[in-house]
Amino acid sequence: MVRGKFITFEGIDGAGKTTHLDWFRQQLAAKLAPSGHAVVMTREPGGTPLGETLRGILLDQPMDLETEALLMFAARREHLAQVIEPALSRGDWVLSDRFTDATFAYQGGGRGLPRDKLEALERWVQGGFQPDLTVLFDVPTETANERRSAARAPDKFERESETFFARTRGEYLRRAAESPQRFAVVDATRTIEDIRKELEQTIASF
Ligand code: TYD
């Protein structure tokens, strides 16, 4: 049995990744259909009943920074064990709205938790496991700010300052530069149509 591929979507709040997720899933599913395999769409924090309960707490309640990072990784452990690993083992592909890069970007870059602590948790929870492809939707913080203000009631992270998002974006970009073979960085200031053309090429070459 050929193992499936694991693809993640990342970006700061307001970058617009949600606009493209379902469309991307449909494109992938159409390409995979002849093989009989499916695309499993999921998200972090969340993706399992326990993970979704933790998501509710994480997005709503203020807490100590390290507690926040530990809960993100606890939800991730459950997600890997219950959803991601079983799907990849049966040959399905998994498309996740955020994964570990978000913890490095938000809890590391945004909140300032030292990287070595996050790396230790990453090793514990996922060993050397990494996404096969990470699509990073990148926009300047001012653009993201405007897009966020137009949206529904903000959660705990969406209420953060522009400087928080500047640090978060900086960490995403640093990680992308560190692993260029894994990341596809999309300039998300462009039109939806232009971004989709680029994503079609990304899927084709992947
Ligand atoms: P998000 O993915 O933006 O979903 P929605 O579009 O419904 O708002 O929300 C998840 C939030 O959780 C987002 O603000 C980033 C944050 N987050 C972290 O801080 N660390 C993590 O490890 C993950 C997975 C998410």
PDB file of C-alpha atoms and ligand atoms in Angstrom:
ATOM      1  CA  MET A   1       0.000   0.000   0.000  1.00  0.00           C
ATOM      2  CA  VAL A   2       1.398   3.388  -0.998  1.00  0.00           C
ATOM      3  CA  ARG A   3       1.240   5.885   1.853  1.00  0.00           C
ATOM      4  CA  GLY A   4      -0.809   9.017   1.277  1.00  0.00           C
ATOM      5  CA  LYS A   5       0.552  12.564   1.361  1.00  0.00           C
ATOM      6  CA  PHE A   6       0.098  15.129   4.103  1.00  0.00           C
ATOM      7  CA  ILE A   7      -0.530  18.737   3.042  1.00  0.00           C
ATOM      8  CA  THR A   8      -0.973  21.679   5.405  1.00  0.00           C
ATOM      9  CA  PHE A   9      -2.304  25.227   4.941  1.00  0.00           C
ATOM     10  CA  GLU A  10      -0.783  28.007   7.041  1.00  0.00           C
ATOM     11  CA  GLY A  11      -0.800  31.781   7.386  1.00  0.00           C
ATOM     12  CA  ILE A  12      -1.594  34.530   9.871  1.00  0.00           C
ATOM     13  CA  ASP A  13      -5.252  35.231  10.677  1.00  0.00           C
ATOM     14  CA  GLY A  14      -6.740  37.218   7.809  1.00  0.00           C
ATOM     15  CA  ALA A  15      -4.337  35.858   5.158  1.00  0.00           C
ATOM     16  CA  GLY A  16      -7.298  34.212   3.408  1.00  0.00           C
ATOM     17  CA  LYS A  17      -6.340  30.534   3.521  1.00  0.00           C
ATOM     18  CA  THR A  18      -9.923  29.474   4.356  1.00  0.00           C
ATOM     19  CA  THR A  19     -11.118  30.933   1.039  1.00  0.00           C
ATOM     20  CA  HIS A  20      -8.991  28.394  -0.836  1.00  0.00           C
ATOM     21  CA  LEU A  21      -9.170  25.297   1.348  1.00  0.00           C
ATOM     22  CA  ASP A  22     -12.321  23.627   0.060  1.00  0.00           C
ATOM     23  CA  TRP A  23     -11.499  24.494  -3.544  1.00  0.00           C
ATOM     24  CA  PHE A  24      -8.013  22.976  -3.076  1.00  0.00           C
ATOM     25  CA  ARG A  25      -9.546  19.824  -1.554  1.00  0.00           C
ATOM     26  CA  GLN A  26     -11.827  19.426  -4.571  1.00  0.00           C
ATOM     27  CA  GLN A  27      -8.914  19.796  -7.000  1.00  0.00           C
ATOM     28  CA  LEU A  28      -6.895  17.195  -5.111  1.00  0.00           C
ATOM     29  CA  ALA A  29      -9.851  14.825  -4.783  1.00  0.00           C
ATOM     30  CA  ALA A  30     -10.448  14.964  -8.548  1.00  0.00           C
ATOM     31  CA  LYS A  31      -6.793  14.085  -9.199  1.00  0.00           C
ATOM     32  CA  LEU A  32      -6.870  11.229  -6.681  1.00  0.00           C
ATOM     33  CA  ALA A  33     -10.233   9.776  -7.718  1.00  0.00           C
ATOM     34  CA  PRO A  34      -8.819   7.321 -10.309  1.00  0.00           C
ATOM     35  CA  SER A  35      -6.648   5.740  -7.586  1.00  0.00           C
ATOM     36  CA  GLY A  36      -9.692   5.132  -5.379  1.00  0.00           C
ATOM     37  CA  HIS A  37      -8.218   7.241  -2.572  1.00  0.00           C
ATOM     38  CA  ALA A  38      -9.875  10.129  -0.766  1.00  0.00           C
ATOM     39  CA  VAL A  39      -8.769  13.469   0.633  1.00  0.00           C
ATOM     40  CA  VAL A  40      -9.391  13.799   4.362  1.00  0.00           C
ATOM     41  CA  MET A  41      -9.922  17.439   5.334  1.00  0.00           C
ATOM     42  CA  THR A  42      -9.187  18.377   8.913  1.00  0.00           C
ATOM     43  CA  ARG A  43      -7.931  21.215  11.101  1.00  0.00           C
ATOM     44  CA  GLU A  44      -5.826  22.206  14.112  1.00  0.00           C
ATOM     45  CA  PRO A  45      -6.312  22.708  16.870  1.00  0.00           C
ATOM     46  CA  GLY A  46      -9.078  20.115  16.491  1.00  0.00           C
ATOM     47  CA  GLY A  47      -9.772  17.299  14.088  1.00  0.00           C
ATOM     48  CA  THR A  48     -10.964  14.831  16.773  1.00  0.00           C
ATOM     49  CA  PRO A  49     -13.737  15.098  19.416  1.00  0.00           C
ATOM     50  CA  LEU A  50     -11.147  15.728  22.146  1.00  0.00           C
ATOM     51  CA  GLY A  51      -9.182  18.091  19.886  1.00  0.00           C
ATOM     52  CA  GLU A  52     -12.299  20.139  19.135  1.00  0.00           C
ATOM     53  CA  THR A  53     -13.005  20.436  22.880  1.00  0.00           C
ATOM     54  CA  LEU A  54      -9.424  21.653  23.389  1.00  0.00           C
ATOM     55  CA  ARG A  55      -9.871  24.079  20.466  1.00  0.00           C
ATOM     56  CA  GLY A  56     -12.859  25.641  22.199  1.00  0.00           C
ATOM     57  CA  ILE A  57     -10.748  26.222  25.317  1.00  0.00           C
ATOM     58  CA  LEU A  58      -7.639  27.392  23.423  1.00  0.00           C
ATOM     59  CA  LEU A  59      -9.466  29.925  21.255  1.00  0.00           C
ATOM     60  CA  ASP A  60     -11.506  31.295  24.121  1.00  0.00           C
ATOM     61  CA  GLN A  61      -9.664  31.185  27.434  1.00  0.00           C
ATOM     62  CA  PRO A  62      -6.607  33.140  28.500  1.00  0.00           C
ATOM     63  CA  MET A  63      -3.891  30.823  29.894  1.00  0.00           C
ATOM     64  CA  ASP A  64      -0.223  30.536  30.665  1.00  0.00           C
ATOM     65  CA  LEU A  65       1.892  30.477  27.503  1.00  0.00           C
ATOM     66  CA  GLU A  66       3.377  27.057  28.204  1.00  0.00           C
ATOM     67  CA  THR A  67      -0.064  25.612  28.975  1.00  0.00           C
ATOM     68  CA  GLU A  68      -1.176  26.907  25.587  1.00  0.00           C
ATOM     69  CA  ALA A  69       1.718  25.212  23.778  1.00  0.00           C
ATOM     70  CA  LEU A  70       1.215  21.941  25.694  1.00  0.00           C
ATOM     71  CA  LEU A  71      -2.502  21.849  24.877  1.00  0.00           C
ATOM     72  CA  MET A  72      -1.769  22.539  21.188  1.00  0.00           C
ATOM     73  CA  PHE A  73       0.580  19.547  21.147  1.00  0.00           C
ATOM     74  CA  ALA A  74      -1.824  17.376  23.193  1.00  0.00           C
ATOM     75  CA  ALA A  75      -4.550  18.026  20.618  1.00  0.00           C
ATOM     76  CA  ARG A  76      -2.007  17.272  17.862  1.00  0.00           C
ATOM     77  CA  ARG A  77      -0.985  13.932  19.406  1.00  0.00           C
ATOM     78  CA  GLU A  78      -4.631  12.832  19.406  1.00  0.00           C
ATOM     79  CA  HIS A  79      -5.095  14.129  15.857  1.00  0.00           C
ATOM     80  CA  LEU A  80      -2.069  12.190  14.604  1.00  0.00           C
ATOM     81  CA  ALA A  81      -3.102   8.982  16.350  1.00  0.00           C
ATOM     82  CA  GLN A  82      -6.816   9.038  15.490  1.00  0.00           C
ATOM     83  CA  VAL A  83      -6.986  10.748  12.096  1.00  0.00           C
ATOM     84  CA  ILE A  84      -3.759  11.623  10.289  1.00  0.00           C
ATOM     85  CA  GLU A  85      -1.718   8.413  10.671  1.00  0.00           C
ATOM     86  CA  PRO A  86      -4.615   6.005   9.939  1.00  0.00           C
ATOM     87  CA  ALA A  87      -5.582   7.979   6.815  1.00  0.00           C
ATOM     88  CA  LEU A  88      -2.030   8.123   5.428  1.00  0.00           C
ATOM     89  CA  SER A  89      -1.523   4.412   6.162  1.00  0.00           C
ATOM     90  CA  ARG A  90      -4.582   3.446   4.127  1.00  0.00           C
ATOM     91  CA  GLY A  91      -3.292   5.580   1.231  1.00  0.00           C
ATOM     92  CA  ASP A  92      -5.623   8.551   1.616  1.00  0.00           C
ATOM     93  CA  TRP A  93      -4.279  12.094   1.498  1.00  0.00           C
ATOM     94  CA  VAL A  94      -4.748  14.497   4.398  1.00  0.00           C
ATOM     95  CA  LEU A  95      -5.275  18.239   4.031  1.00  0.00           C
ATOM     96  CA  SER A  96      -5.005  20.071   7.348  1.00  0.00           C
ATOM     97  CA  ASP A  97      -5.936  23.665   8.072  1.00  0.00           C
ATOM     98  CA  ARG A  98      -2.819  24.389  10.202  1.00  0.00           C
ATOM     99  CA  PHE A  99      -0.314  22.058  11.905  1.00  0.00           C
ATOM    100  CA  THR A 100       2.962  22.379  13.843  1.00  0.00           C
ATOM    101  CA  ASP A 101       4.256  25.383  11.866  1.00  0.00           C
ATOM    102  CA  ALA A 102       1.386  27.321  13.487  1.00  0.00           C
ATOM    103  CA  THR A 103       2.730  26.513  16.960  1.00  0.00           C
ATOM    104  CA  PHE A 104       6.212  27.734  16.020  1.00  0.00           C
ATOM    105  CA  ALA A 105       4.691  30.846  14.429  1.00  0.00           C
ATOM    106  CA  TYR A 106       2.060  31.748  17.083  1.00  0.00           C
ATOM    107  CA  GLN A 107       3.395  30.398  20.392  1.00  0.00           C
ATOM    108  CA  GLY A 108       7.046  30.780  19.313  1.00  0.00           C
ATOM    109  CA  GLY A 109       7.146  33.881  17.091  1.00  0.00           C
ATOM    110  CA  GLY A 110       4.007  35.638  18.333  1.00  0.00           C
ATOM    111  CA  ARG A 111       4.177  34.891  22.051  1.00  0.00           C
ATOM    112  CA  GLY A 112       7.929  34.378  22.367  1.00  0.00           C
ATOM    113  CA  LEU A 113       8.153  30.799  23.681  1.00  0.00           C
ATOM    114  CA  PRO A 114      11.743  29.591  23.113  1.00  0.00           C
ATOM    115  CA  ARG A 115      12.128  27.470  20.011  1.00  0.00           C
ATOM    116  CA  ASP A 116      14.021  24.660  21.765  1.00  0.00           C
ATOM    117  CA  LYS A 117      11.014  23.942  24.010  1.00  0.00           C
ATOM    118  CA  LEU A 118       8.749  23.670  20.984  1.00  0.00           C
ATOM    119  CA  GLU A 119      11.283  21.467  19.210  1.00  0.00           C
ATOM    120  CA  ALA A 120      11.347  19.125  22.219  1.00  0.00           C
ATOM    121  CA  LEU A 121       7.548  18.828  22.161  1.00  0.00           C
ATOM    122  CA  GLU A 122       7.595  18.364  18.401  1.00  0.00           C
ATOM    123  CA  ARG A 123      10.048  15.449  18.733  1.00  0.00           C
ATOM    124  CA  TRP A 124       7.957  13.882  21.491  1.00  0.00           C
ATOM    125  CA  VAL A 125       4.629  14.172  19.687  1.00  0.00           C
ATOM    126  CA  GLN A 126       5.573  13.503  16.077  1.00  0.00           C
ATOM    127  CA  GLY A 127       9.177  12.221  15.956  1.00  0.00           C
ATOM    128  CA  GLY A 128      10.546  13.266  12.560  1.00  0.00           C
ATOM    129  CA  PHE A 129       7.107  13.379  10.937  1.00  0.00           C
ATOM    130  CA  GLN A 130       6.579  16.496   8.765  1.00  0.00           C
ATOM    131  CA  PRO A 131       4.058  17.555   6.128  1.00  0.00           C
ATOM    132  CA  ASP A 132       4.980  16.635   2.546  1.00  0.00           C
ATOM    133  CA  LEU A 133       3.833  20.077   1.418  1.00  0.00           C
ATOM    134  CA  THR A 134       2.962  23.258   3.319  1.00  0.00           C
ATOM    135  CA  VAL A 135       1.163  26.065   1.516  1.00  0.00           C
ATOM    136  CA  LEU A 136       1.875  29.348   3.323  1.00  0.00           C
ATOM    137  CA  PHE A 137      -0.515  32.204   2.548  1.00  0.00           C
ATOM    138  CA  ASP A 138       1.538  35.312   3.090  1.00  0.00           C
ATOM    139  CA  VAL A 139       0.203  38.860   3.426  1.00  0.00           C
ATOM    140  CA  PRO A 140       1.463  42.046   5.094  1.00  0.00           C
ATOM    141  CA  THR A 141      -0.028  42.473   8.560  1.00  0.00           C
ATOM    142  CA  GLU A 142      -1.995  45.603   7.528  1.00  0.00           C
ATOM    143  CA  THR A 143      -3.830  43.637   4.839  1.00  0.00           C
ATOM    144  CA  ALA A 144      -4.563  40.802   7.255  1.00  0.00           C
ATOM    145  CA  ASN A 145      -5.808  43.343   9.795  1.00  0.00           C
ATOM    146  CA  GLU A 146      -8.301  44.816   7.339  1.00  0.00           C
ATOM    147  CA  ARG A 147      -9.539  41.370   6.321  1.00  0.00           C
ATOM    148  CA  ARG A 148      -9.930  40.344   9.958  1.00  0.00           C
ATOM    149  CA  SER A 149     -11.916  43.443  10.921  1.00  0.00           C
ATOM    150  CA  ALA A 150     -14.438  42.591   8.200  1.00  0.00           C
ATOM    151  CA  ALA A 151     -14.981  39.134   9.718  1.00  0.00           C
ATOM    152  CA  ARG A 152     -17.231  37.776  12.502  1.00  0.00           C
ATOM    153  CA  ALA A 153     -16.586  38.148  16.245  1.00  0.00           C
ATOM    154  CA  PRO A 154     -12.828  37.670  16.798  1.00  0.00           C
ATOM    155  CA  ASP A 155     -11.429  34.803  18.925  1.00  0.00           C
ATOM    156  CA  LYS A 156      -8.539  35.119  21.402  1.00  0.00           C
ATOM    157  CA  PHE A 157      -5.848  35.020  18.703  1.00  0.00           C
ATOM    158  CA  GLU A 158      -7.692  37.286  16.273  1.00  0.00           C
ATOM    159  CA  ARG A 159      -7.778  39.985  18.968  1.00  0.00           C
ATOM    160  CA  GLU A 160      -3.956  40.082  19.116  1.00  0.00           C
ATOM    161  CA  SER A 161      -2.041  43.217  18.078  1.00  0.00           C
ATOM    162  CA  GLU A 162      -0.481  43.932  14.724  1.00  0.00           C
ATOM    163  CA  THR A 163       2.994  43.549  16.230  1.00  0.00           C
ATOM    164  CA  PHE A 164       2.020  40.048  17.444  1.00  0.00           C
ATOM    165  CA  PHE A 165       1.052  39.154  13.868  1.00  0.00           C
ATOM    166  CA  ALA A 166       4.238  40.728  12.504  1.00  0.00           C
ATOM    167  CA  ARG A 167       6.273  38.369  14.722  1.00  0.00           C
ATOM    168  CA  THR A 168       4.040  35.427  13.773  1.00  0.00           C
ATOM    169  CA  ARG A 169       4.432  36.178  10.066  1.00  0.00           C
ATOM    170  CA  GLY A 170       8.200  36.588  10.509  1.00  0.00           C
ATOM    171  CA  GLU A 171       8.477  33.120  12.055  1.00  0.00           C
ATOM    172  CA  TYR A 172       6.388  31.550   9.275  1.00  0.00           C
ATOM    173  CA  LEU A 173       8.667  33.142   6.669  1.00  0.00           C
ATOM    174  CA  ARG A 174      11.787  32.079   8.553  1.00  0.00           C
ATOM    175  CA  ARG A 175      10.573  28.477   8.594  1.00  0.00           C
ATOM    176  CA  ALA A 176       9.685  28.635   4.900  1.00  0.00           C
ATOM    177  CA  ALA A 177      13.184  29.894   4.069  1.00  0.00           C
ATOM    178  CA  GLU A 178      14.659  27.090   6.204  1.00  0.00           C
ATOM    179  CA  SER A 179      12.709  24.321   4.367  1.00  0.00           C
ATOM    180  CA  PRO A 180      12.145  25.630   0.829  1.00  0.00           C
ATOM    181  CA  GLN A 181      11.532  22.124  -0.538  1.00  0.00           C
ATOM    182  CA  ARG A 182       8.529  21.656   1.790  1.00  0.00           C
ATOM    183  CA  PHE A 183       6.978  25.142   1.590  1.00  0.00           C
ATOM    184  CA  ALA A 184       5.066  26.823  -1.225  1.00  0.00           C
ATOM    185  CA  VAL A 185       4.765  30.499  -0.252  1.00  0.00           C
ATOM    186  CA  VAL A 186       1.768  32.151  -1.896  1.00  0.00           C
ATOM    187  CA  ASP A 187       1.532  35.921  -2.188  1.00  0.00           C
ATOM    188  CA  ALA A 188      -2.012  36.160  -0.844  1.00  0.00           C
ATOM    189  CA  THR A 189      -2.475  39.869  -1.656  1.00  0.00           C
ATOM    190  CA  ARG A 190      -3.410  38.873  -5.232  1.00  0.00           C
ATOM    191  CA  THR A 191      -6.887  38.080  -6.565  1.00  0.00           C
ATOM    192  CA  ILE A 192      -8.539  34.769  -5.731  1.00  0.00           C
ATOM    193  CA  GLU A 193      -8.331  33.831  -9.413  1.00  0.00           C
ATOM    194  CA  ASP A 194      -4.571  34.465  -9.611  1.00  0.00           C
ATOM    195  CA  ILE A 195      -3.941  32.545  -6.413  1.00  0.00           C
ATOM    196  CA  ARG A 196      -5.927  29.563  -7.739  1.00  0.00           C
ATOM    197  CA  LYS A 197      -3.865  29.518 -10.931  1.00  0.00           C
ATOM    198  CA  GLU A 198      -0.734  29.310  -8.830  1.00  0.00           C
ATOM    199  CA  LEU A 199      -2.238  26.604  -6.601  1.00  0.00           C
ATOM    200  CA  GLU A 200      -3.154  24.550  -9.684  1.00  0.00           C
ATOM    201  CA  GLN A 201       0.500  24.624 -10.696  1.00  0.00           C
ATOM    202  CA  THR A 202       1.565  23.722  -7.168  1.00  0.00           C
ATOM    203  CA  ILE A 203      -0.703  20.647  -7.228  1.00  0.00           C
ATOM    204  CA  ALA A 204       0.449  19.682 -10.726  1.00  0.00           C
ATOM    205  CA  SER A 205       4.150  19.856  -9.866  1.00  0.00           C
ATOM    206  CA  PHE A 206       3.581  18.117  -6.514  1.00  0.00           C
TER     207      PHE A 206
HETATM  208  P1  TYD B   1      -7.993  29.519  12.377  1.00  0.00           P
HETATM  209  O1  TYD B   1      -7.235  28.384  11.794  1.00  0.00           O
HETATM  210  O2  TYD B   1      -7.616  30.869  11.902  1.00  0.00           O
HETATM  211  O3  TYD B   1      -9.508  29.191  12.161  1.00  0.00           O
HETATM  212  P2  TYD B   1     -10.701  30.226  11.920  1.00  0.00           P
HETATM  213  O4  TYD B   1     -10.593  30.554  10.460  1.00  0.00           O
HETATM  214  O5  TYD B   1     -11.888  29.402  12.289  1.00  0.00           O
HETATM  215  O6  TYD B   1     -10.470  31.398  12.816  1.00  0.00           O
HETATM  216  O7  TYD B   1      -7.968  29.523  13.986  1.00  0.00           O
HETATM  217  C1  TYD B   1      -7.097  28.822  14.741  1.00  0.00           C
HETATM  218  C2  TYD B   1      -6.328  29.762  15.634  1.00  0.00           C
HETATM  219  O8  TYD B   1      -5.451  28.997  16.469  1.00  0.00           O
HETATM  220  C3  TYD B   1      -5.457  30.722  14.859  1.00  0.00           C
HETATM  221  O9  TYD B   1      -5.616  32.017  15.393  1.00  0.00           O
HETATM  222  C4  TYD B   1      -4.043  30.266  15.132  1.00  0.00           C
HETATM  223  C5  TYD B   1      -4.139  29.521  16.429  1.00  0.00           C
HETATM  224  N1  TYD B   1      -3.164  28.425  16.540  1.00  0.00           N
HETATM  225  C6  TYD B   1      -2.069  28.566  17.360  1.00  0.00           C
HETATM  226  O10 TYD B   1      -1.887  29.631  17.984  1.00  0.00           O
HETATM  227  N2  TYD B   1      -1.169  27.538  17.481  1.00  0.00           N
HETATM  228  C7  TYD B   1      -1.334  26.344  16.825  1.00  0.00           C
HETATM  229  O11 TYD B   1      -0.509  25.421  16.969  1.00  0.00           O
HETATM  230  C8  TYD B   1      -2.474  26.207  15.963  1.00  0.00           C
HETATM  231  C9  TYD B   1      -2.693  24.925  15.229  1.00  0.00           C
HETATM  232  C10 TYD B   1      -3.369  27.271  15.852  1.00  0.00           C
END
